[in-house]
GROMACS .gro file of C-alpha atoms in nm:
model
  288
    1MET     CA    1   0.000   0.000   0.000
    2THR     CA    2   0.280   0.241   0.092
    3ARG     CA    3   0.460   0.158  -0.232
    4MET     CA    4   0.142   0.223  -0.432
    5ILE     CA    5   0.087   0.563  -0.267
    6LEU     CA    6   0.449   0.658  -0.335
    7ASP     CA    7   0.413   0.556  -0.701
    8VAL     CA    8   0.092   0.759  -0.730
    9LEU     CA    9   0.264   1.060  -0.571
   10LEU     CA   10   0.551   1.038  -0.818
   11ASP     CA   11   0.313   0.997  -1.112
   12ALA     CA   12   0.108   1.298  -1.001
   13ALA     CA   13   0.422   1.507  -0.960
   14GLY     CA   14   0.545   1.403  -1.304
   15ASP     CA   15   0.212   1.485  -1.469
   16CYS     CA   16   0.202   1.829  -1.309
   17LEU     CA   17   0.564   1.911  -1.391
   18LYS     CA   18   0.490   1.844  -1.759
   19ASP     CA   19   0.216   2.107  -1.744
   20LEU     CA   20   0.426   2.362  -1.554
   21PRO     CA   21   0.572   2.537  -1.863
   22PHE     CA   22   0.228   2.581  -2.018
   23LEU     CA   23   0.082   2.723  -1.699
   24PHE     CA   24   0.368   2.969  -1.650
   25ILE     CA   25   0.373   3.082  -2.014
   26ALA     CA   26  -0.004   3.132  -2.014
   27PHE     CA   27  -0.002   3.345  -1.700
   28LEU     CA   28   0.307   3.536  -1.810
   29LEU     CA   29   0.141   3.619  -2.143
   30LEU     CA   30  -0.178   3.727  -1.969
   31GLU     CA   31   0.014   3.957  -1.734
   32ALA     CA   32   0.216   4.103  -2.023
   33LEU     CA   33  -0.102   4.164  -2.222
   34GLU     CA   34  -0.270   4.342  -1.933
   35HIS     CA   35   0.031   4.558  -1.849
   36HIS     CA   36   0.141   4.652  -2.199
   37ALA     CA   37  -0.118   4.571  -2.463
   38SER     CA   38  -0.465   4.523  -2.314
   39GLY     CA   39  -0.624   4.797  -2.525
   40ARG     CA   40  -0.467   4.684  -2.851
   41MET     CA   41  -0.544   4.321  -2.771
   42ASN     CA   42  -0.913   4.392  -2.715
   43ARG     CA   43  -0.935   4.571  -3.051
   44MET     CA   44  -0.756   4.286  -3.228
   45LEU     CA   45  -0.981   4.024  -3.071
   46ALA     CA   46  -1.288   4.221  -3.171
   47LYS     CA   47  -1.175   4.200  -3.535
   48ALA     CA   48  -1.018   3.855  -3.550
   49GLY     CA   49  -1.194   3.669  -3.269
   50ARG     CA   50  -1.451   3.512  -3.503
   51PHE     CA   51  -1.179   3.285  -3.645
   52GLY     CA   52  -1.084   3.162  -3.299
   53PRO     CA   53  -1.258   2.821  -3.318
   54LEU     CA   54  -1.060   2.724  -3.628
   55ALA     CA   55  -0.727   2.816  -3.471
   56GLY     CA   56  -0.831   2.658  -3.141
   57ALA     CA   57  -0.918   2.323  -3.298
   58LEU     CA   58  -0.593   2.310  -3.499
   59LEU     CA   59  -0.382   2.395  -3.195
   60GLY     CA   60  -0.578   2.161  -2.971
   61CYS     CA   61  -0.511   1.854  -3.184
   62VAL     CA   62  -0.136   1.866  -3.112
   63PRO     CA   63  -0.064   1.553  -2.902
   64GLN     CA   64  -0.039   1.705  -2.554
   65CYS     CA   65  -0.287   1.866  -2.314
   66GLY     CA   66  -0.105   2.193  -2.247
   67PHE     CA   67  -0.316   2.393  -2.490
   68SER     CA   68  -0.637   2.313  -2.304
   69ILE     CA   69  -0.477   2.451  -1.987
   70MET     CA   70  -0.367   2.768  -2.164
   71ALA     CA   71  -0.709   2.805  -2.327
   72SER     CA   72  -0.877   2.788  -1.985
   73ASP     CA   73  -0.651   3.066  -1.857
   74PHE     CA   74  -0.715   3.277  -2.167
   75TYR     CA   75  -1.093   3.231  -2.143
   76ALA     CA   76  -1.098   3.330  -1.777
   77GLY     CA   77  -0.900   3.640  -1.874
   78GLY     CA   78  -1.135   3.734  -2.159
   79VAL     CA   79  -0.879   3.670  -2.433
   80ILE     CA   80  -1.081   3.403  -2.619
   81THR     CA   81  -1.451   3.325  -2.659
   82MET     CA   82  -1.644   3.030  -2.522
   83GLY     CA   83  -1.665   2.891  -2.877
   84THR     CA   84  -1.287   2.896  -2.910
   85LEU     CA   85  -1.246   2.737  -2.568
   86LEU     CA   86  -1.481   2.452  -2.659
   87SER     CA   87  -1.309   2.401  -2.994
   88VAL     CA   88  -0.980   2.350  -2.808
   89TYR     CA   89  -1.139   2.111  -2.558
   90LEU     CA   90  -1.312   1.904  -2.826
   91ALA     CA   91  -1.002   1.874  -3.045
   92THR     CA   92  -0.753   1.834  -2.760
   93SER     CA   93  -0.526   1.537  -2.788
   94ASP     CA   94  -0.275   1.403  -2.541
   95GLU     CA   95   0.008   1.156  -2.492
   96ALA     CA   96  -0.228   0.865  -2.561
   97LEU     CA   97  -0.199   0.913  -2.937
   98VAL     CA   98   0.180   0.928  -2.921
   99ILE     CA   99   0.186   0.609  -2.714
  100LEU     CA  100  -0.039   0.429  -2.962
  101LEU     CA  101   0.169   0.541  -3.259
  102SER     CA  102   0.487   0.424  -3.091
  103GLY     CA  103   0.316   0.093  -3.014
  104GLY     CA  104   0.252   0.023  -3.382
  105THR     CA  105  -0.105   0.146  -3.416
  106GLY     CA  106  -0.170   0.250  -3.774
  107ALA     CA  107  -0.133   0.620  -3.853
  108GLY     CA  108  -0.457   0.595  -4.051
  109VAL     CA  109  -0.654   0.507  -3.737
  110ILE     CA  110  -0.503   0.794  -3.541
  111GLY     CA  111  -0.546   1.034  -3.831
  112ARG     CA  112  -0.913   0.940  -3.866
  113LEU     CA  113  -0.974   1.011  -3.499
  114LEU     CA  114  -0.784   1.340  -3.507
  115LEU     CA  115  -0.953   1.468  -3.823
  116THR     CA  116  -1.297   1.384  -3.684
  117LYS     CA  117  -1.219   1.563  -3.357
  118ILE     CA  118  -1.095   1.871  -3.545
  119LEU     CA  119  -1.409   1.887  -3.760
  120ILE     CA  120  -1.629   1.854  -3.451
  121GLY     CA  121  -1.425   2.117  -3.267
  122VAL     CA  122  -1.444   2.368  -3.554
  123THR     CA  123  -1.816   2.313  -3.622
  124ALA     CA  124  -1.926   2.320  -3.259
  125GLY     CA  125  -1.693   2.610  -3.181
  126PHE     CA  126  -1.840   2.834  -3.452
  127LEU     CA  127  -2.198   2.740  -3.357
  128VAL     CA  128  -2.138   2.815  -2.989
  129GLN     CA  129  -1.958   3.138  -3.076
  130ALA     CA  130  -2.251   3.251  -3.292
  131ALA     CA  131  -2.499   3.168  -3.016
  132GLU     CA  132  -2.277   3.345  -2.763
  133THR     CA  133  -2.270   3.660  -2.980
  134LEU     CA  134  -2.649   3.666  -3.015
  135TRP     CA  135  -2.695   3.614  -2.642
  136LYS     CA  136  -2.462   3.900  -2.554
  137ARG     CA  137  -2.644   4.134  -2.792
  138ARG     CA  138  -2.974   4.061  -2.621
  139HIS     CA  139  -2.832   4.040  -2.268
  140PRO     CA  140  -2.544   4.290  -2.239
  141SER     CA  141  -2.311   4.230  -1.946
  142ARG     CA  142  -1.961   4.317  -1.836
  143GLU     CA  143  -1.699   4.153  -2.055
  144LYS     CA  144  -1.428   3.939  -1.900
  145GLU     CA  145  -1.094   4.112  -1.850
  146ILE     CA  146  -0.743   3.980  -1.798
  147GLY     CA  147  -0.738   4.155  -1.461
  148ASP     CA  148  -1.022   3.930  -1.340
  149LEU     CA  149  -0.761   3.664  -1.264
  150CYS     CA  150  -0.607   3.892  -1.001
  151ARG     CA  151  -0.907   4.057  -0.837
  152SER     CA  152  -0.906   3.848  -0.521
  153CYS     CA  153  -0.546   3.737  -0.482
  154GLY     CA  154  -0.383   4.070  -0.398
  155CYS     CA  155  -0.085   4.005  -0.624
  156HIS     CA  156  -0.179   4.252  -0.893
  157GLU     CA  157   0.004   4.570  -0.803
  158GLU     CA  158   0.181   4.792  -1.053
  159GLU     CA  159   0.517   4.761  -0.879
  160ASN     CA  160   0.503   4.382  -0.894
  161GLY     CA  161   0.552   4.381  -1.271
  162ILE     CA  162   0.449   4.068  -1.461
  163LEU     CA  163   0.683   3.800  -1.323
  164LYS     CA  164   0.563   3.795  -0.961
  165PRO     CA  165   0.189   3.767  -1.042
  166ALA     CA  166   0.263   3.502  -1.307
  167LEU     CA  167   0.466   3.296  -1.059
  168HIS     CA  168   0.198   3.341  -0.793
  169HIS     CA  169  -0.083   3.212  -1.014
  170THR     CA  170   0.132   2.932  -1.157
  171GLY     CA  171   0.222   2.802  -0.811
  172GLU     CA  172  -0.136   2.828  -0.688
  173VAL     CA  173  -0.287   2.638  -0.980
  174LEU     CA  174  -0.002   2.384  -0.988
  175LEU     CA  175  -0.066   2.292  -0.623
  176PHE     CA  176  -0.436   2.255  -0.696
  177LEU     CA  177  -0.361   2.031  -0.996
  178PHE     CA  178  -0.119   1.817  -0.796
  179LEU     CA  179  -0.368   1.751  -0.515
  180PHE     CA  180  -0.647   1.672  -0.760
  181THR     CA  181  -0.430   1.452  -0.982
  182PHE     CA  182  -0.297   1.258  -0.681
  183ALA     CA  183  -0.648   1.192  -0.548
  184LEU     CA  184  -0.775   1.086  -0.891
  185ASN     CA  185  -0.477   0.860  -0.966
  186LEU     CA  186  -0.510   0.694  -0.626
  187LEU     CA  187  -0.879   0.629  -0.687
  188MET     CA  188  -0.804   0.479  -1.027
  189GLU     CA  189  -0.538   0.252  -0.878
  190LEU     CA  190  -0.781   0.126  -0.613
  191ILE     CA  191  -1.075   0.069  -0.850
  192GLY     CA  192  -0.898  -0.020  -1.174
  193MET     CA  193  -0.983   0.207  -1.466
  194GLU     CA  194  -0.974  -0.063  -1.733
  195ASN     CA  195  -1.215  -0.293  -1.544
  196LEU     CA  196  -1.447   0.000  -1.482
  197SER     CA  197  -1.436   0.098  -1.848
  198ARG     CA  198  -1.519  -0.252  -1.973
  199ILE     CA  199  -1.814  -0.287  -1.734
  200LEU     CA  200  -1.959   0.053  -1.823
  201LEU     CA  201  -1.917   0.000  -2.197
  202ALA     CA  202  -2.064  -0.350  -2.204
  203ASP     CA  203  -2.398  -0.233  -2.350
  204SER     CA  204  -2.333  -0.104  -2.703
  205VAL     CA  205  -2.653   0.105  -2.706
  206PHE     CA  206  -2.508   0.335  -2.442
  207GLN     CA  207  -2.146   0.318  -2.553
  208PRO     CA  208  -2.113   0.681  -2.673
  209VAL     CA  209  -2.276   0.814  -2.356
  210MET     CA  210  -2.063   0.609  -2.119
  211ALA     CA  211  -1.748   0.669  -2.323
  212ALA     CA  212  -1.807   1.045  -2.305
  213LEU     CA  213  -1.854   1.025  -1.928
  214ILE     CA  214  -1.529   0.831  -1.892
  215GLY     CA  215  -1.349   1.074  -2.122
  216LEU     CA  216  -1.459   1.359  -1.897
  217ILE     CA  217  -1.230   1.221  -1.625
  218PRO     CA  218  -0.938   1.470  -1.627
  219ASN     CA  219  -0.660   1.218  -1.670
  220CYS     CA  220  -0.483   1.091  -1.983
  221ALA     CA  221  -0.533   0.729  -1.870
  222ALA     CA  222  -0.900   0.753  -1.968
  223SER     CA  223  -0.822   0.853  -2.328
  224VAL     CA  224  -0.545   0.591  -2.350
  225ILE     CA  225  -0.787   0.316  -2.253
  226LEU     CA  226  -1.070   0.443  -2.476
  227THR     CA  227  -0.843   0.459  -2.778
  228GLN     CA  228  -0.698   0.116  -2.709
  229LEU     CA  229  -1.046  -0.033  -2.665
  230TYR     CA  230  -1.138   0.109  -3.006
  231VAL     CA  231  -0.822  -0.031  -3.169
  232ASP     CA  232  -0.898  -0.371  -3.011
  233GLY     CA  233  -1.253  -0.361  -3.150
  234VAL     CA  234  -1.422  -0.344  -2.807
  235ILE     CA  235  -1.599  -0.013  -2.870
  236SER     CA  236  -1.725   0.154  -3.188
  237PHE     CA  237  -1.566   0.448  -3.370
  238GLY     CA  238  -1.855   0.670  -3.258
  239SER     CA  239  -1.793   0.576  -2.894
  240ALA     CA  240  -1.421   0.643  -2.929
  241VAL     CA  241  -1.495   0.988  -3.076
  242ALA     CA  242  -1.741   1.067  -2.796
  243GLY     CA  243  -1.490   0.972  -2.528
  244LEU     CA  244  -1.197   1.153  -2.686
  245CYS     CA  245  -1.399   1.469  -2.756
  246SER     CA  246  -1.500   1.504  -2.390
  247ALA     CA  247  -1.141   1.432  -2.280
  248ALA     CA  248  -1.017   1.789  -2.234
  249GLY     CA  249  -0.722   1.687  -2.019
  250LEU     CA  250  -0.670   1.914  -1.719
  251GLY     CA  251  -0.831   2.208  -1.897
  252LEU     CA  252  -1.161   2.180  -1.710
  253ILE     CA  253  -0.990   2.157  -1.373
  254VAL     CA  254  -0.793   2.474  -1.446
  255LEU     CA  255  -1.112   2.645  -1.570
  256PHE     CA  256  -1.294   2.574  -1.244
  257ARG     CA  257  -0.993   2.706  -1.054
  258VAL     CA  258  -0.933   3.034  -1.241
  259ASN     CA  259  -1.278   3.133  -1.373
  260GLU     CA  260  -1.489   3.300  -1.104
  261ASP     CA  261  -1.830   3.225  -1.258
  262LYS     CA  262  -1.889   2.864  -1.146
  263LYS     CA  263  -2.232   2.846  -1.310
  264GLU     CA  264  -2.061   2.931  -1.637
  265ASP     CA  265  -1.800   2.661  -1.573
  266ILE     CA  266  -2.078   2.407  -1.526
  267ARG     CA  267  -2.250   2.522  -1.848
  268ILE     CA  268  -1.925   2.479  -2.041
  269THR     CA  269  -1.880   2.129  -1.897
  270VAL     CA  270  -2.238   2.032  -1.985
  271LEU     CA  271  -2.193   2.174  -2.337
  272LEU     CA  272  -1.870   1.978  -2.383
  273LEU     CA  273  -2.032   1.656  -2.264
  274GLY     CA  274  -2.347   1.712  -2.471
  275ILE     CA  275  -2.155   1.785  -2.792
  276ALA     CA  276  -1.933   1.480  -2.737
  277ILE     CA  277  -2.232   1.251  -2.679
  278LEU     CA  278  -2.430   1.390  -2.972
  279SER     CA  279  -2.131   1.357  -3.205
  280GLY     CA  280  -2.068   1.000  -3.093
  281VAL     CA  281  -2.432   0.895  -3.129
  282LEU     CA  282  -2.462   1.046  -3.477
  283ILE     CA  283  -2.137   0.885  -3.594
  284GLN     CA  284  -2.233   0.549  -3.448
  285ALA     CA  285  -2.572   0.566  -3.622
  286ALA     CA  286  -2.401   0.651  -3.952
  287VAL     CA  287  -2.095   0.428  -3.954
  288GLY     CA  288  -2.102   0.216  -3.639
   0.00000   0.00000   0.00000
């Protein structure tokens, strides 16, 4: 038992250290934007923001989960729209694809999954962004600002520059991620993620729904298992897509930590899950 806890601690520390550069860069960029270019940035986003979902989906498909973390920070700071955030989440890939490629899984299989996720991310992102624009026109409210990340922490003083606040937020979120990742990894070790997955996915009628729920678990092990189950023929392509679309890595955890509006965080999570399930069901009905 002691050995297992130690292994889980080391795994959690390793996972968090891999995300450290992305967290720090995201917060450093946000601080630099607020201090030196907030006005220009807002004008640029007003003109170019409508193309965000396309860029978000293309960036999100890179095999790692750092972009979903950065996207969560940027959304909380008002840099990107909800549509762009969801496009990143839906297209986000992680180390699972790299592992499968290195294990001899055909590039065609991986490419098919990635292309489908990108198309879903782009389509859903633009639709959500359009709906978001219409809603804001009818229900005007205060726009998010980069400074929102610092309203309650007391680190945002002019003399602090950009490095101190960036380090403060990075350390705070990193600790939160470590504690959450440790607890989740320990639970998965005790229960057994693969056994749980096989039991939940036994009924093919509900495969896309259950796969999406498993994919929502913020840990790359879920996407590794879902992809492997698809390659082994245990689950359908539609179920694999549903699970991998809802698998936003640690992005959702960071969103709940840095975005003050928790009702909005829940809506984003429900939207992500709903889009993943709907996509999986439609694909399964079309191609199996």
